[in-house]
Amino acid sequence: MSYSPAFLKSDIVPFPTLNENQRNSFNEENLDVNDYLLSYDNFSLLHNPFRKFPFYTATNIDGKLIKEIKRKELFDGNGDKWTKDSRIPDNHQFGTELYSAEKSDFDRGHMTKREDVQWGIDIESAKKAAESTFFYTNAIPQHKKLNRGIWLKLENYILHHETISKNLKIILFTGPVLRNQDPEFVTPINGMPIKLPTLFWKVIYYENSENELMRVSFITNQQDILEKNRVIKPIIVRTVDRLPEKSQHNFQKFKAAETYQTDVSLIESLTNLTFHKAIEIFKEKRPVRLIEQSTNVRGLTDTVIIKNITL
């Protein structure tokens, strides 16, 4: 089954909504946005045919039903098997032409983590769900120092330290920030320049002990690493206005003054998506430029420290 908005008991959590300009971009090309809302096992995603990456993925995670399956056990033990999704045009998604290109010093970064959907009533259903994450529509180029560093640590914290250990059910939205000012990949693909996302975010919905719907969000950045390794052309990031003042209460904290935690209003302002309302303790006050600078990952040894967790 694909993403279910009714996965949590306290409220319906619908897909994030596009703004008018984003919807109009589909209409201008005579495309139906619903054709790009793709269903997989335990998750769905909305694909952006213009950037050829997902706007977001939407995942249901049931900590009680997670199955332990090693990655090497998938696809009959033959290793990863990435494929394009035949439900949308081939030229509306990237595949090996991007990930095997010259200077493609990056991983196929899962937006919905393989293990996140690796649950079900039996091993076979969990394995099928895990294999469904290996579509290129669910991938975005991520430098290994992000994908195997802070991003992985955050993914593992959400899944293993919270969802599984506390037998929680959560909803997880994940995606890139797709901006016009994103940097160009140094290698043209099929003779055309392409832009690579540098910012990635997660928005988590869960129920507290009083069955109230809560949400929390995180953001990280790979621009510095991509520039340092000459994967992208250098860019200048613009500054925008400050965001609302921070609450006196902190929900989750990362190293260096909540470096990677933010509030959903920031994610909305960057992505132009609108998320379902829920109780949110953390309030961001840093300018976007400072956030982008402070969330730039440095290496595989970057440390995540999360305190006062109350999922």
Coordinates of C-alpha atoms in Angstrom, one line a residue:
M1 CA 0.0 0.0 0.0
S2 CA 1.2 3.5 -0.8
Y3 CA 1.4 6.5 1.5
S4 CA -1.7 6.8 3.7
P5 CA -2.7 10.3 5.0
A6 CA -4.8 8.5 7.7
F7 CA -1.8 6.5 9.1
L8 CA -1.9 8.3 12.5
K9 CA -5.0 8.2 14.7
S10 CA -5.1 11.8 15.8
D11 CA -5.5 13.5 12.4
I12 CA -5.3 13.2 8.6
V13 CA -1.9 14.3 7.3
P14 CA -2.3 15.1 3.6
F15 CA 0.4 15.5 1.0
P16 CA 2.2 18.9 1.1
T17 CA 0.6 21.2 -1.5
L18 CA 2.3 23.0 -4.4
N19 CA 1.9 26.7 -4.8
E20 CA 0.1 28.3 -7.7
N21 CA 3.3 28.8 -9.8
Q22 CA 4.3 25.2 -9.3
R23 CA 0.9 24.0 -10.4
N24 CA 0.9 26.3 -13.4
S25 CA 4.2 24.9 -14.6
F26 CA 2.5 21.6 -15.2
N27 CA -0.5 23.3 -16.9
E28 CA 1.8 25.3 -19.2
E29 CA 3.4 22.0 -20.5
N30 CA 0.0 20.3 -20.8
L31 CA 0.9 17.9 -18.0
D32 CA -1.3 16.5 -15.3
V33 CA 0.3 16.9 -11.8
N34 CA -1.5 13.7 -10.7
D35 CA 0.4 11.7 -13.2
Y36 CA 3.5 12.5 -11.3
L37 CA 2.2 11.5 -7.9
L38 CA 3.7 8.0 -7.8
S39 CA 2.8 5.3 -5.4
Y40 CA 5.2 2.7 -4.1
D41 CA 5.1 0.3 -1.1
N42 CA 4.6 2.2 2.2
F43 CA 5.5 5.5 0.5
S44 CA 4.6 7.8 -2.3
L45 CA 6.3 10.7 -4.0
L46 CA 5.5 13.8 -6.2
H47 CA 8.0 14.0 -9.0
N48 CA 9.2 17.2 -10.6
P49 CA 9.4 16.5 -14.4
F50 CA 11.2 19.8 -15.0
R51 CA 14.1 19.2 -12.6
K52 CA 13.8 15.4 -12.9
F53 CA 13.9 15.0 -9.2
P54 CA 11.1 14.5 -6.6
F55 CA 9.5 17.5 -5.0
Y56 CA 9.1 15.3 -1.9
T57 CA 8.6 11.8 -0.7
A58 CA 5.8 10.8 1.8
T59 CA 6.5 7.8 4.0
N60 CA 4.5 5.8 6.6
I61 CA 6.7 4.1 9.2
D62 CA 5.5 1.5 11.7
G63 CA 8.1 0.8 14.3
K64 CA 6.4 -2.3 15.5
L65 CA 6.4 -4.0 12.1
I66 CA 10.0 -3.2 10.9
K67 CA 11.8 -6.3 9.6
E68 CA 15.5 -6.8 9.7
I69 CA 16.6 -7.4 6.1
K70 CA 20.2 -6.7 4.9
R71 CA 20.6 -4.7 1.8
K72 CA 22.6 -7.5 0.1
E73 CA 19.5 -9.8 0.5
L74 CA 17.4 -7.6 -1.9
F75 CA 16.9 -8.4 -5.5
D76 CA 17.6 -12.1 -5.0
G77 CA 21.0 -11.3 -3.5
N78 CA 22.2 -9.6 -6.7
G79 CA 22.9 -6.2 -5.2
D80 CA 21.2 -2.8 -5.8
K81 CA 19.0 -2.6 -8.9
W82 CA 18.2 0.9 -9.7
T83 CA 15.7 1.5 -12.5
K84 CA 13.7 4.3 -14.0
D85 CA 9.9 4.4 -13.4
S86 CA 8.0 3.4 -16.6
R87 CA 4.9 5.3 -15.4
I88 CA 6.4 8.6 -16.4
P89 CA 8.3 9.6 -19.5
D90 CA 11.9 8.5 -19.6
N91 CA 13.2 12.0 -20.3
H92 CA 11.4 13.4 -17.2
Q93 CA 13.8 11.5 -14.9
F94 CA 17.5 10.9 -14.5
G95 CA 19.2 7.5 -14.5
T96 CA 22.6 6.2 -15.2
E97 CA 23.4 9.1 -17.6
L98 CA 23.7 11.3 -14.5
Y99 CA 25.1 9.0 -11.9
S100 CA 27.8 7.6 -14.2
A101 CA 28.8 11.0 -15.8
E102 CA 32.2 12.5 -15.5
K103 CA 32.7 14.2 -12.1
S104 CA 29.6 12.4 -10.7
D105 CA 31.3 12.3 -7.3
F106 CA 28.1 11.6 -5.5
D107 CA 25.8 8.8 -4.3
R108 CA 22.3 7.9 -5.4
G109 CA 20.8 9.5 -2.4
H110 CA 17.6 7.8 -1.3
M111 CA 14.9 10.4 -0.3
T112 CA 12.8 7.6 1.3
K113 CA 15.3 5.5 3.1
R114 CA 15.2 1.8 2.3
E115 CA 14.9 0.7 5.9
D116 CA 12.1 3.2 6.6
V117 CA 9.6 1.2 4.4
Q118 CA 11.0 -2.2 5.4
W119 CA 8.0 -3.2 7.4
G120 CA 4.9 -5.3 7.0
I121 CA 3.1 -8.3 8.2
D122 CA 5.8 -10.6 6.9
I123 CA 9.3 -10.6 5.5
E124 CA 8.3 -10.8 1.9
S125 CA 6.1 -7.7 2.0
A126 CA 8.8 -5.8 3.8
K127 CA 11.4 -6.9 1.2
K128 CA 9.1 -5.8 -1.6
A129 CA 8.7 -2.4 0.0
A130 CA 12.5 -2.0 0.5
E131 CA 13.1 -2.9 -3.2
S132 CA 10.5 -0.3 -4.3
T133 CA 12.9 2.5 -3.0
F134 CA 15.4 1.7 -5.7
F135 CA 13.7 3.8 -8.4
Y136 CA 15.6 6.8 -9.7
T137 CA 12.5 8.9 -9.0
N138 CA 13.4 8.4 -5.3
A139 CA 17.0 9.4 -5.7
I140 CA 18.9 12.7 -5.8
P141 CA 22.7 13.2 -6.1
Q142 CA 24.2 13.5 -2.6
H143 CA 27.9 13.6 -1.9
K144 CA 29.0 10.7 0.2
K145 CA 30.1 13.0 3.1
L146 CA 26.5 14.0 3.4
N147 CA 24.7 10.8 2.4
R148 CA 26.9 8.6 4.6
G149 CA 27.5 11.2 7.3
I150 CA 25.0 13.6 8.9
W151 CA 22.1 12.6 6.7
L152 CA 22.6 8.9 7.6
K153 CA 23.0 9.7 11.3
L154 CA 19.7 11.7 11.2
E155 CA 17.9 8.9 9.3
N156 CA 19.2 6.3 11.8
Y157 CA 18.2 8.4 14.8
I158 CA 14.7 8.9 13.5
L159 CA 14.2 5.2 12.6
H160 CA 16.2 3.2 15.2
H161 CA 16.5 5.4 18.3
E162 CA 12.9 6.7 18.2
T163 CA 10.5 4.9 15.9
I164 CA 11.7 1.3 16.4
S165 CA 12.8 1.5 20.0
K166 CA 9.5 3.2 21.1
N167 CA 7.2 1.2 18.7
L168 CA 6.0 4.4 17.1
K169 CA 4.1 5.1 14.0
I170 CA 5.3 8.3 12.2
I171 CA 4.8 10.1 9.0
L172 CA 8.0 11.4 7.3
F173 CA 8.3 13.8 4.4
T174 CA 11.7 14.2 2.8
G175 CA 12.9 16.2 -0.1
P176 CA 15.3 18.7 -1.7
V177 CA 15.0 22.4 -2.0
L178 CA 14.7 23.0 -5.8
R179 CA 15.7 26.6 -6.5
N180 CA 16.4 28.5 -9.7
Q181 CA 19.7 29.5 -8.2
D182 CA 20.9 26.0 -7.6
P183 CA 24.4 25.4 -8.9
E184 CA 25.1 23.7 -12.2
F185 CA 26.7 20.3 -12.4
V186 CA 30.1 20.7 -14.1
T187 CA 29.2 18.0 -16.6
P188 CA 26.4 18.5 -19.1
I189 CA 23.9 15.6 -19.3
N190 CA 22.8 14.8 -22.9
G191 CA 24.4 18.0 -23.9
M192 CA 22.3 20.1 -21.5
P193 CA 23.4 21.9 -18.3
I194 CA 21.6 20.6 -15.2
K195 CA 21.3 22.1 -11.7
L196 CA 22.0 20.0 -8.5
P197 CA 20.1 20.6 -5.3
T198 CA 22.3 21.5 -2.3
L199 CA 19.7 21.7 0.5
F200 CA 17.7 18.7 1.9
W201 CA 15.0 18.6 4.5
K202 CA 12.9 16.3 6.6
V203 CA 9.5 16.9 8.3
I204 CA 8.3 14.4 10.8
Y205 CA 4.7 14.0 12.1
Y206 CA 4.0 12.0 15.2
E207 CA 1.7 11.8 18.2
N208 CA 2.7 12.7 21.7
S209 CA 1.6 11.0 24.9
E210 CA -1.6 13.0 24.9
N211 CA -2.4 11.9 21.3
E212 CA -1.8 15.4 19.9
L213 CA -0.3 15.7 16.5
M214 CA 3.2 17.1 16.6
R215 CA 5.8 18.0 13.9
V216 CA 9.5 18.7 13.8
S217 CA 11.9 19.4 10.9
F218 CA 15.6 19.4 9.9
I219 CA 17.7 20.8 7.1
T220 CA 21.2 20.2 5.8
N221 CA 23.4 21.4 3.0
Q222 CA 26.0 19.9 0.7
Q223 CA 27.1 23.0 -1.3
D224 CA 30.5 23.4 0.3
I225 CA 31.5 19.8 -0.3
L226 CA 30.3 19.8 -3.9
E227 CA 32.2 23.1 -4.5
K228 CA 35.4 21.8 -2.8
N229 CA 35.3 18.7 -5.0
R230 CA 34.6 20.7 -8.1
V231 CA 31.3 18.8 -8.8
I232 CA 29.4 22.1 -9.2
K233 CA 30.2 25.6 -10.4
P234 CA 30.5 28.1 -7.5
I235 CA 27.4 30.1 -6.7
I236 CA 26.5 33.1 -4.5
V237 CA 23.6 32.6 -2.1
R238 CA 21.3 35.5 -1.6
T239 CA 20.1 36.6 1.9
V240 CA 16.4 36.8 2.8
D241 CA 14.6 38.3 5.8
R242 CA 14.8 36.8 9.2
L243 CA 12.2 34.3 10.2
P244 CA 10.0 34.3 13.4
E245 CA 11.6 34.4 16.8
K246 CA 12.5 31.1 18.5
S247 CA 10.5 29.7 21.3
Q248 CA 12.0 29.4 24.8
H249 CA 11.5 25.6 24.5
N250 CA 13.7 23.4 22.4
F251 CA 12.3 20.1 21.0
Q252 CA 15.4 18.6 19.5
K253 CA 18.9 19.9 19.5
F254 CA 21.8 19.2 17.2
K255 CA 25.4 20.1 17.7
A256 CA 26.4 23.9 17.6
A257 CA 23.1 25.6 18.6
E258 CA 20.6 23.4 16.9
T259 CA 22.5 23.6 13.6
Y260 CA 20.4 21.1 11.7
Q261 CA 17.0 21.7 13.4
T262 CA 14.7 24.3 12.1
D263 CA 10.9 24.9 11.9
V264 CA 8.5 24.0 9.1
S265 CA 7.9 27.6 8.1
L266 CA 11.5 27.7 6.9
I267 CA 11.0 24.5 4.8
E268 CA 7.8 26.1 3.4
S269 CA 9.6 29.3 2.5
L270 CA 12.4 27.5 0.7
T271 CA 10.3 24.9 -1.1
N272 CA 7.1 26.8 -1.7
L273 CA 5.3 23.8 -0.3
T274 CA 2.6 24.0 2.3
F275 CA 2.5 21.4 5.1
H276 CA -0.4 20.3 7.3
K277 CA -0.6 22.2 10.6
A278 CA 0.5 20.6 13.8
I279 CA 1.9 21.5 17.2
E280 CA 5.5 22.7 16.8
I281 CA 7.8 23.8 19.7
F282 CA 10.9 24.9 17.8
K283 CA 10.8 28.3 16.2
E284 CA 13.6 29.5 13.9
K285 CA 15.1 33.0 14.0
R286 CA 18.3 32.7 12.0
P287 CA 18.5 34.3 8.5
V288 CA 18.4 31.7 5.7
R289 CA 21.9 32.6 4.7
L290 CA 23.3 31.8 8.1
I291 CA 21.3 28.5 8.2
E292 CA 22.8 27.5 4.8
Q293 CA 26.3 28.3 6.0
S294 CA 25.9 26.5 9.4
T295 CA 24.3 23.4 7.9
N296 CA 27.0 22.8 5.3
V297 CA 28.4 19.3 6.2
R298 CA 32.2 19.1 6.6
G299 CA 32.8 15.4 6.5
L300 CA 31.9 11.9 7.5
T301 CA 32.9 12.6 11.1
D302 CA 30.3 15.4 11.7
T303 CA 28.5 14.6 15.0
V304 CA 24.8 14.7 15.7
I305 CA 23.8 15.4 19.3
I306 CA 20.1 15.2 20.0
K307 CA 18.7 16.0 23.5
N308 CA 15.4 16.4 25.3
I309 CA 13.7 14.1 22.8
T310 CA 10.0 13.5 23.5
L311 CA 8.8 11.7 20.4

